[in-house]
mmCIF file of C-alpha atoms in Angstrom:
data_model
loop_
_atom_site.group_PDB
_atom_site.id
_atom_site.type_symbol
_atom_site.label_atom_id
_atom_site.label_comp_id
_atom_site.label_asym_id
_atom_site.label_seq_id
_atom_site.Cartn_x
_atom_site.Cartn_y
_atom_site.Cartn_z
ATOM 1 C CA UNK A 1 -17.274 -130.183 -48.669
ATOM 2 C CA UNK A 2 -17.497 -131.496 -45.140
ATOM 3 C CA UNK A 3 -14.545 -130.836 -42.874
ATOM 4 C CA UNK A 4 -13.367 -131.407 -39.373
ATOM 5 C CA UNK A 5 -13.310 -128.274 -37.263
ATOM 6 C CA UNK A 6 -11.774 -127.249 -33.964
ATOM 7 C CA UNK A 7 -14.271 -125.656 -31.614
ATOM 8 C CA UNK A 8 -11.915 -122.950 -30.385
ATOM 9 C CA UNK A 9 -10.978 -121.618 -33.815
ATOM 10 C CA UNK A 10 -14.091 -121.766 -35.954
ATOM 11 C CA UNK A 11 -16.239 -118.658 -36.102
ATOM 12 C CA UNK A 12 -17.624 -119.192 -39.619
ATOM 13 C CA UNK A 13 -16.930 -120.156 -43.222
ATOM 14 C CA UNK A 14 -17.686 -119.227 -46.834
ATOM 15 C CA UNK A 15 -16.501 -121.093 -49.914
ATOM 16 C CA UNK A 16 -16.977 -121.844 -53.555
ATOM 17 C CA UNK A 17 -17.168 -125.534 -52.983
ATOM 18 C CA UNK A 18 -18.707 -127.606 -50.307
ATOM 19 C CA UNK A 19 -16.444 -129.722 -48.129
ATOM 20 C CA UNK A 20 -17.358 -132.366 -45.558
ATOM 21 C CA UNK A 21 -14.893 -132.564 -42.722
ATOM 22 C CA UNK A 22 -14.754 -134.869 -39.696
ATOM 23 C CA UNK A 23 -12.149 -133.737 -37.183
ATOM 24 C CA UNK A 24 -9.522 -131.239 -37.980
ATOM 25 C CA UNK A 25 -5.814 -131.617 -37.491
ATOM 26 C CA UNK A 26 -3.812 -128.891 -35.791
ATOM 27 C CA UNK A 27 -3.114 -126.042 -38.164
ATOM 28 C CA UNK A 28 -5.472 -127.262 -40.882
ATOM 29 C CA UNK A 29 -8.464 -125.136 -39.937
ATOM 30 C CA UNK A 30 -7.089 -121.639 -40.212
ATOM 31 C CA UNK A 31 -8.365 -118.367 -38.781
ATOM 32 C CA UNK A 32 -12.095 -117.944 -39.279
ATOM 33 C CA UNK A 33 -14.109 -114.744 -39.214
ATOM 34 C CA UNK A 34 -17.660 -113.498 -39.466
ATOM 35 C CA UNK A 35 -19.253 -110.670 -41.439
ATOM 36 C CA UNK A 36 -22.535 -109.079 -40.378
ATOM 37 C CA UNK A 37 -24.551 -108.677 -43.559
ATOM 38 C CA UNK A 38 -27.210 -106.531 -41.944
ATOM 39 C CA UNK A 39 -26.575 -103.890 -44.600
ATOM 40 C CA UNK A 40 -28.011 -105.655 -47.609
ATOM 41 C CA UNK A 41 -26.190 -105.432 -50.922
ATOM 42 C CA UNK A 42 -29.466 -106.009 -52.726
ATOM 43 C CA UNK A 43 -30.957 -103.259 -54.850
ATOM 44 C CA UNK A 44 -34.569 -102.692 -55.857
ATOM 45 C CA UNK A 45 -34.339 -105.149 -58.764
ATOM 46 C CA UNK A 46 -33.224 -107.954 -56.424
ATOM 47 C CA UNK A 47 -35.595 -107.992 -53.451
ATOM 48 C CA UNK A 48 -34.695 -111.314 -51.884
ATOM 49 C CA UNK A 49 -31.326 -110.730 -50.228
ATOM 50 C CA UNK A 50 -31.401 -112.201 -46.679
ATOM 51 C CA UNK A 51 -29.773 -109.167 -45.087
ATOM 52 C CA UNK A 52 -29.989 -110.501 -41.537
ATOM 53 C CA UNK A 53 -27.633 -113.450 -42.132
ATOM 54 C CA UNK A 54 -24.207 -113.318 -40.491
ATOM 55 C CA UNK A 55 -21.829 -114.754 -43.078
ATOM 56 C CA UNK A 56 -18.980 -116.824 -41.702
ATOM 57 C CA UNK A 57 -15.724 -117.517 -43.532
ATOM 58 C CA UNK A 58 -12.526 -119.516 -43.274
ATOM 59 C CA UNK A 59 -9.346 -120.004 -45.292
ATOM 60 C CA UNK A 60 -8.562 -123.608 -46.181
ATOM 61 C CA UNK A 61 -6.299 -124.983 -48.896
ATOM 62 C CA UNK A 62 -4.873 -122.942 -51.773
ATOM 63 C CA UNK A 63 -5.341 -122.670 -55.524
ATOM 64 C CA UNK A 64 -4.193 -120.636 -58.494
ATOM 65 C CA UNK A 65 -6.132 -117.376 -58.214
ATOM 66 C CA UNK A 66 -3.944 -114.307 -58.801
ATOM 67 C CA UNK A 67 -1.060 -113.121 -60.998
ATOM 68 C CA UNK A 68 1.599 -113.514 -58.293
ATOM 69 C CA UNK A 69 4.677 -113.401 -60.555
ATOM 70 C CA UNK A 70 3.716 -110.175 -62.338
ATOM 71 C CA UNK A 71 3.835 -111.538 -65.890
ATOM 72 C CA UNK A 72 0.357 -110.191 -66.688
ATOM 73 C CA UNK A 73 -1.551 -113.478 -66.601
ATOM 74 C CA UNK A 74 -2.793 -115.802 -63.851
ATOM 75 C CA UNK A 75 -1.915 -119.421 -64.598
ATOM 76 C CA UNK A 76 -0.206 -122.496 -63.154
ATOM 77 C CA UNK A 77 3.143 -120.675 -63.151
ATOM 78 C CA UNK A 78 1.870 -118.439 -60.334
ATOM 79 C CA UNK A 79 1.900 -119.248 -56.645
ATOM 80 C CA UNK A 80 -1.278 -120.667 -55.183
ATOM 81 C CA UNK A 81 -3.060 -118.423 -52.675
ATOM 82 C CA UNK A 82 -5.420 -119.338 -49.802
ATOM 83 C CA UNK A 83 -8.980 -120.301 -50.731
ATOM 84 C CA UNK A 84 -11.705 -118.463 -48.805
ATOM 85 C CA UNK A 85 -14.799 -120.501 -47.976
ATOM 86 C CA UNK A 86 -18.187 -119.671 -46.519
ATOM 87 C CA UNK A 87 -19.371 -121.879 -43.678
ATOM 88 C CA UNK A 88 -22.895 -122.895 -44.590
ATOM 89 C CA UNK A 89 -23.412 -125.139 -41.581
ATOM 90 C CA UNK A 90 -21.346 -126.346 -38.626
ATOM 91 C CA UNK A 91 -21.965 -128.517 -35.586
ATOM 92 C CA UNK A 92 -19.612 -130.251 -33.177
ATOM 93 C CA UNK A 93 -16.707 -131.558 -35.260
ATOM 94 C CA UNK A 94 -18.030 -130.984 -38.791
ATOM 95 C CA UNK A 95 -18.670 -128.076 -41.150
ATOM 96 C CA UNK A 96 -20.144 -127.715 -44.628
ATOM 97 C CA UNK A 97 -18.273 -125.088 -46.597
ATOM 98 C CA UNK A 98 -18.609 -123.531 -50.045
ATOM 99 C CA UNK A 99 -15.939 -121.548 -51.874
ATOM 100 C CA UNK A 100 -16.575 -117.815 -51.871
ATOM 101 C CA UNK A 101 -15.453 -117.273 -55.470
ATOM 102 C CA UNK A 102 -15.494 -119.189 -58.728
ATOM 103 C CA UNK A 103 -12.139 -120.973 -58.686
ATOM 104 C CA UNK A 104 -12.066 -122.559 -62.126
ATOM 105 C CA UNK A 105 -14.276 -123.239 -65.158
ATOM 106 C CA UNK A 106 -14.808 -126.394 -67.196
ATOM 107 C CA UNK A 107 -17.578 -128.571 -68.629
ATOM 108 C CA UNK A 108 -19.917 -130.605 -66.436
ATOM 109 C CA UNK A 109 -19.141 -133.490 -68.778
ATOM 110 C CA UNK A 110 -16.705 -133.796 -71.680
ATOM 111 C CA UNK A 111 -19.275 -134.849 -74.286
ATOM 112 C CA UNK A 112 -22.866 -133.813 -74.958
ATOM 113 C CA UNK A 113 -24.715 -136.931 -73.805
ATOM 114 C CA UNK A 114 -27.183 -137.934 -71.132
ATOM 115 C CA UNK A 115 -25.300 -137.987 -67.844
ATOM 116 C CA UNK A 116 -26.008 -137.262 -64.187
ATOM 117 C CA UNK A 117 -23.808 -136.091 -61.314
ATOM 118 C CA UNK A 118 -22.966 -139.713 -60.502
ATOM 119 C CA UNK A 119 -21.152 -140.300 -63.802
ATOM 120 C CA UNK A 120 -20.065 -136.839 -64.953
ATOM 121 C CA UNK A 121 -16.442 -135.906 -65.617
ATOM 122 C CA UNK A 122 -16.615 -132.888 -63.323
ATOM 123 C CA UNK A 123 -17.297 -135.104 -60.302
ATOM 124 C CA UNK A 124 -14.200 -137.145 -61.162
ATOM 125 C CA UNK A 125 -12.118 -133.982 -61.592
ATOM 126 C CA UNK A 126 -13.213 -132.490 -58.258
ATOM 127 C CA UNK A 127 -12.499 -135.653 -56.277
ATOM 128 C CA UNK A 128 -9.165 -136.251 -58.001
ATOM 129 C CA UNK A 129 -7.332 -133.411 -59.724
ATOM 130 C CA UNK A 130 -8.858 -130.575 -57.700
ATOM 131 C CA UNK A 131 -8.238 -132.193 -54.312
ATOM 132 C CA UNK A 132 -4.639 -132.964 -55.271
ATOM 133 C CA UNK A 133 -3.983 -129.401 -56.455
ATOM 134 C CA UNK A 134 -5.832 -127.515 -53.694
ATOM 135 C CA UNK A 135 -4.953 -129.375 -50.474
ATOM 136 C CA UNK A 136 -1.796 -130.798 -48.950
ATOM 137 C CA UNK A 137 -1.845 -134.185 -47.228
ATOM 138 C CA UNK A 138 -2.870 -132.918 -43.786
ATOM 139 C CA UNK A 139 -5.710 -130.873 -45.268
ATOM 140 C CA UNK A 140 -6.884 -133.798 -47.374
ATOM 141 C CA UNK A 141 -7.076 -135.902 -44.213
ATOM 142 C CA UNK A 142 -9.581 -133.391 -42.792
ATOM 143 C CA UNK A 143 -11.977 -133.669 -45.738
ATOM 144 C CA UNK A 144 -14.688 -136.222 -45.082
ATOM 145 C CA UNK A 145 -16.246 -138.608 -47.539
ATOM 146 C CA UNK A 146 -19.996 -138.190 -47.140
ATOM 147 C CA UNK A 147 -23.166 -139.619 -48.629
ATOM 148 C CA UNK A 148 -24.437 -136.852 -50.909
ATOM 149 C CA UNK A 149 -28.041 -136.815 -52.124
ATOM 150 C CA UNK A 150 -28.884 -135.027 -55.371
ATOM 151 C CA UNK A 151 -32.661 -134.743 -55.411
ATOM 152 C CA UNK A 152 -34.716 -135.840 -58.374
ATOM 153 C CA UNK A 153 -37.374 -133.585 -59.875
ATOM 154 C CA UNK A 154 -40.746 -134.591 -61.311
ATOM 155 C CA UNK A 155 -40.513 -131.773 -63.873
ATOM 156 C CA UNK A 156 -37.278 -133.117 -65.371
ATOM 157 C CA UNK A 157 -36.052 -136.321 -66.970
ATOM 158 C CA UNK A 158 -34.181 -137.286 -63.792
ATOM 159 C CA UNK A 159 -37.016 -138.083 -61.370
ATOM 160 C CA UNK A 160 -35.230 -140.154 -58.734
ATOM 161 C CA UNK A 161 -32.686 -139.111 -56.125
ATOM 162 C CA UNK A 162 -29.026 -139.806 -56.892
ATOM 163 C CA UNK A 163 -26.938 -140.913 -53.913
ATOM 164 C CA UNK A 164 -23.141 -140.747 -54.144
ATOM 165 C CA UNK A 165 -20.211 -140.740 -51.751
ATOM 166 C CA UNK A 166 -18.035 -137.687 -52.331
ATOM 167 C CA UNK A 167 -15.346 -135.683 -50.602
ATOM 168 C CA UNK A 168 -15.716 -132.584 -52.765
ATOM 169 C CA UNK A 169 -18.837 -131.832 -54.778
ATOM 170 C CA UNK A 170 -20.825 -129.105 -56.483
ATOM 171 C CA UNK A 171 -23.566 -127.375 -54.496
ATOM 172 C CA UNK A 172 -27.113 -128.438 -55.342
ATOM 173 C CA UNK A 173 -30.241 -126.420 -56.044
ATOM 174 C CA UNK A 174 -31.471 -127.469 -52.585
ATOM 175 C CA UNK A 175 -28.330 -125.932 -51.050
ATOM 176 C CA UNK A 176 -28.676 -122.695 -52.998
ATOM 177 C CA UNK A 177 -32.356 -122.269 -52.045
ATOM 178 C CA UNK A 178 -31.838 -123.185 -48.381
ATOM 179 C CA UNK A 179 -32.899 -120.194 -46.298
ATOM 180 C CA UNK A 180 -30.933 -121.538 -43.309
ATOM 181 C CA UNK A 181 -27.786 -121.079 -45.401
ATOM 182 C CA UNK A 182 -28.780 -117.487 -46.155
ATOM 183 C CA UNK A 183 -30.261 -117.965 -49.647
ATOM 184 C CA UNK A 184 -33.639 -117.063 -51.068
ATOM 185 C CA UNK A 185 -36.018 -120.035 -51.145
ATOM 186 C CA UNK A 186 -37.048 -119.629 -54.786
ATOM 187 C CA UNK A 187 -34.856 -120.733 -57.700
ATOM 188 C CA UNK A 188 -36.278 -118.166 -60.143
ATOM 189 C CA UNK A 189 -35.750 -115.028 -58.044
ATOM 190 C CA UNK A 190 -32.658 -112.865 -58.203
ATOM 191 C CA UNK A 191 -30.623 -113.371 -55.052
ATOM 192 C CA UNK A 192 -27.407 -111.499 -54.266
ATOM 193 C CA UNK A 193 -26.480 -114.134 -51.680
ATOM 194 C CA UNK A 194 -25.996 -116.628 -54.540
ATOM 195 C CA UNK A 195 -23.653 -114.365 -56.508
ATOM 196 C CA UNK A 196 -19.994 -115.344 -56.905
ATOM 197 C CA UNK A 197 -17.203 -113.486 -58.670
ATOM 198 C CA UNK A 198 -14.278 -114.766 -60.726
ATOM 199 C CA UNK A 199 -10.739 -115.026 -59.490
ATOM 200 C CA UNK A 200 -8.149 -113.642 -61.906
ATOM 201 C CA UNK A 201 -7.286 -117.240 -62.832
ATOM 202 C CA UNK A 202 -10.905 -118.250 -63.441
ATOM 203 C CA UNK A 203 -11.451 -115.158 -65.597
ATOM 204 C CA UNK A 204 -8.864 -116.467 -68.081
ATOM 205 C CA UNK A 205 -11.061 -119.471 -68.889
ATOM 206 C CA UNK A 206 -13.253 -119.646 -71.993
ATOM 207 C CA UNK A 207 -16.521 -117.715 -71.809
ATOM 208 C CA UNK A 208 -15.850 -116.045 -68.451
ATOM 209 C CA UNK A 209 -16.340 -112.408 -67.456
ATOM 210 C CA UNK A 210 -13.491 -110.306 -66.059
ATOM 211 C CA UNK A 211 -11.860 -110.921 -62.688
ATOM 212 C CA UNK A 212 -14.004 -109.640 -59.824
ATOM 213 C CA UNK A 213 -17.223 -109.738 -61.860
ATOM 214 C CA UNK A 214 -20.114 -111.938 -60.772
ATOM 215 C CA UNK A 215 -20.406 -114.900 -63.087
ATOM 216 C CA UNK A 216 -22.177 -118.225 -63.625
ATOM 217 C CA UNK A 217 -21.371 -121.528 -61.913
ATOM 218 C CA UNK A 218 -22.546 -125.147 -62.082
ATOM 219 C CA UNK A 219 -24.885 -126.970 -59.737
ATOM 220 C CA UNK A 220 -24.862 -130.777 -59.569
ATOM 221 C CA UNK A 221 -28.537 -131.212 -60.528
ATOM 222 C CA UNK A 222 -29.541 -132.315 -64.003
ATOM 223 C CA UNK A 223 -31.569 -129.938 -66.146
ATOM 224 C CA UNK A 224 -34.861 -130.585 -67.906
ATOM 225 C CA UNK A 225 -33.049 -133.265 -69.898
ATOM 226 C CA UNK A 226 -30.129 -135.345 -68.651
ATOM 227 C CA UNK A 227 -27.857 -133.859 -71.308
ATOM 228 C CA UNK A 228 -28.315 -130.559 -69.453
ATOM 229 C CA UNK A 229 -27.301 -129.435 -65.970
ATOM 230 C CA UNK A 230 -28.391 -126.544 -63.785
ATOM 231 C CA UNK A 231 -26.368 -123.437 -63.088
ATOM 232 C CA UNK A 232 -26.590 -120.206 -61.105
ATOM 233 C CA UNK A 233 -26.623 -117.207 -63.411
ATOM 234 C CA UNK A 234 -24.722 -113.959 -62.873
ATOM 235 C CA UNK A 235 -27.921 -112.374 -61.472
ATOM 236 C CA UNK A 236 -28.483 -115.137 -58.894
ATOM 237 C CA UNK A 237 -31.303 -116.952 -60.735
ATOM 238 C CA UNK A 238 -30.986 -120.732 -61.192
ATOM 239 C CA UNK A 239 -31.534 -121.978 -64.746
ATOM 240 C CA UNK A 240 -32.012 -125.506 -66.124
ATOM 241 C CA UNK A 241 -30.978 -125.466 -69.779
ATOM 242 C CA UNK A 242 -27.172 -125.591 -70.126
ATOM 243 C CA UNK A 243 -25.721 -128.446 -72.189
ATOM 244 C CA UNK A 244 -23.410 -130.573 -70.060
ATOM 245 C CA UNK A 245 -20.431 -130.045 -72.400
ATOM 246 C CA UNK A 246 -20.584 -126.234 -72.121
ATOM 247 C CA UNK A 247 -17.146 -124.974 -71.062
ATOM 248 C CA UNK A 248 -18.085 -121.528 -69.779
ATOM 249 C CA UNK A 249 -19.638 -122.133 -66.336
ATOM 250 C CA UNK A 250 -17.525 -121.711 -63.233
ATOM 251 C CA UNK A 251 -16.853 -124.085 -60.375
ATOM 252 C CA UNK A 252 -17.570 -123.380 -56.702
ATOM 253 C CA UNK A 253 -16.498 -126.547 -54.875
ATOM 254 C CA UNK A 254 -18.273 -127.590 -51.722
#
């Protein structure tokens, strides 16, 4: 997601979705903060954690995440709470942000058929239902519509680039292997920087681990076949073989 930012308030951002923003209204871009990740969380079985990256975060929008009414379940009856995002990139009046946690879970596409990011149901949901539920009018005005390129791959059925105009989108494999964003450059290496845990709300969805556990989430790239899409696994490796109608992968908007 690309957003507007105010130069005096932005220190950094981390999110589960990427947002493009062009100029931020007063009060929309909330307090930002930075975390020095010099002490790597990576263990010996995960050697590629970029421990020298300073991770920057911001709160923006709100979504169902916790059991706020104390009834023992997190659902739409609870209050929405602020969404924390990681700032992947910022310059002048814009910032690219990705949600820190998996906010929800649903299929990439409703039926098992050949489909790409351009025509999938999840793209429609993110740019319609999700935006309406997560951001009030002033916040929505700060989210930019951008030309988004989803790279083709000679090793898969989808060989050409897909160009769309989106306000909210899934991260791509190129994003999640971009060393400038703090990720390992290889898709098939474990990388703690790519890990994302479930909110309490997301953990209630089909096929998800418990709240607070690292879990899987969709990328917008097609898999080896166009009835598959890529996803980041719970160990930080990117895999290519999930059917598009699988309901169990999480969503980190960007």
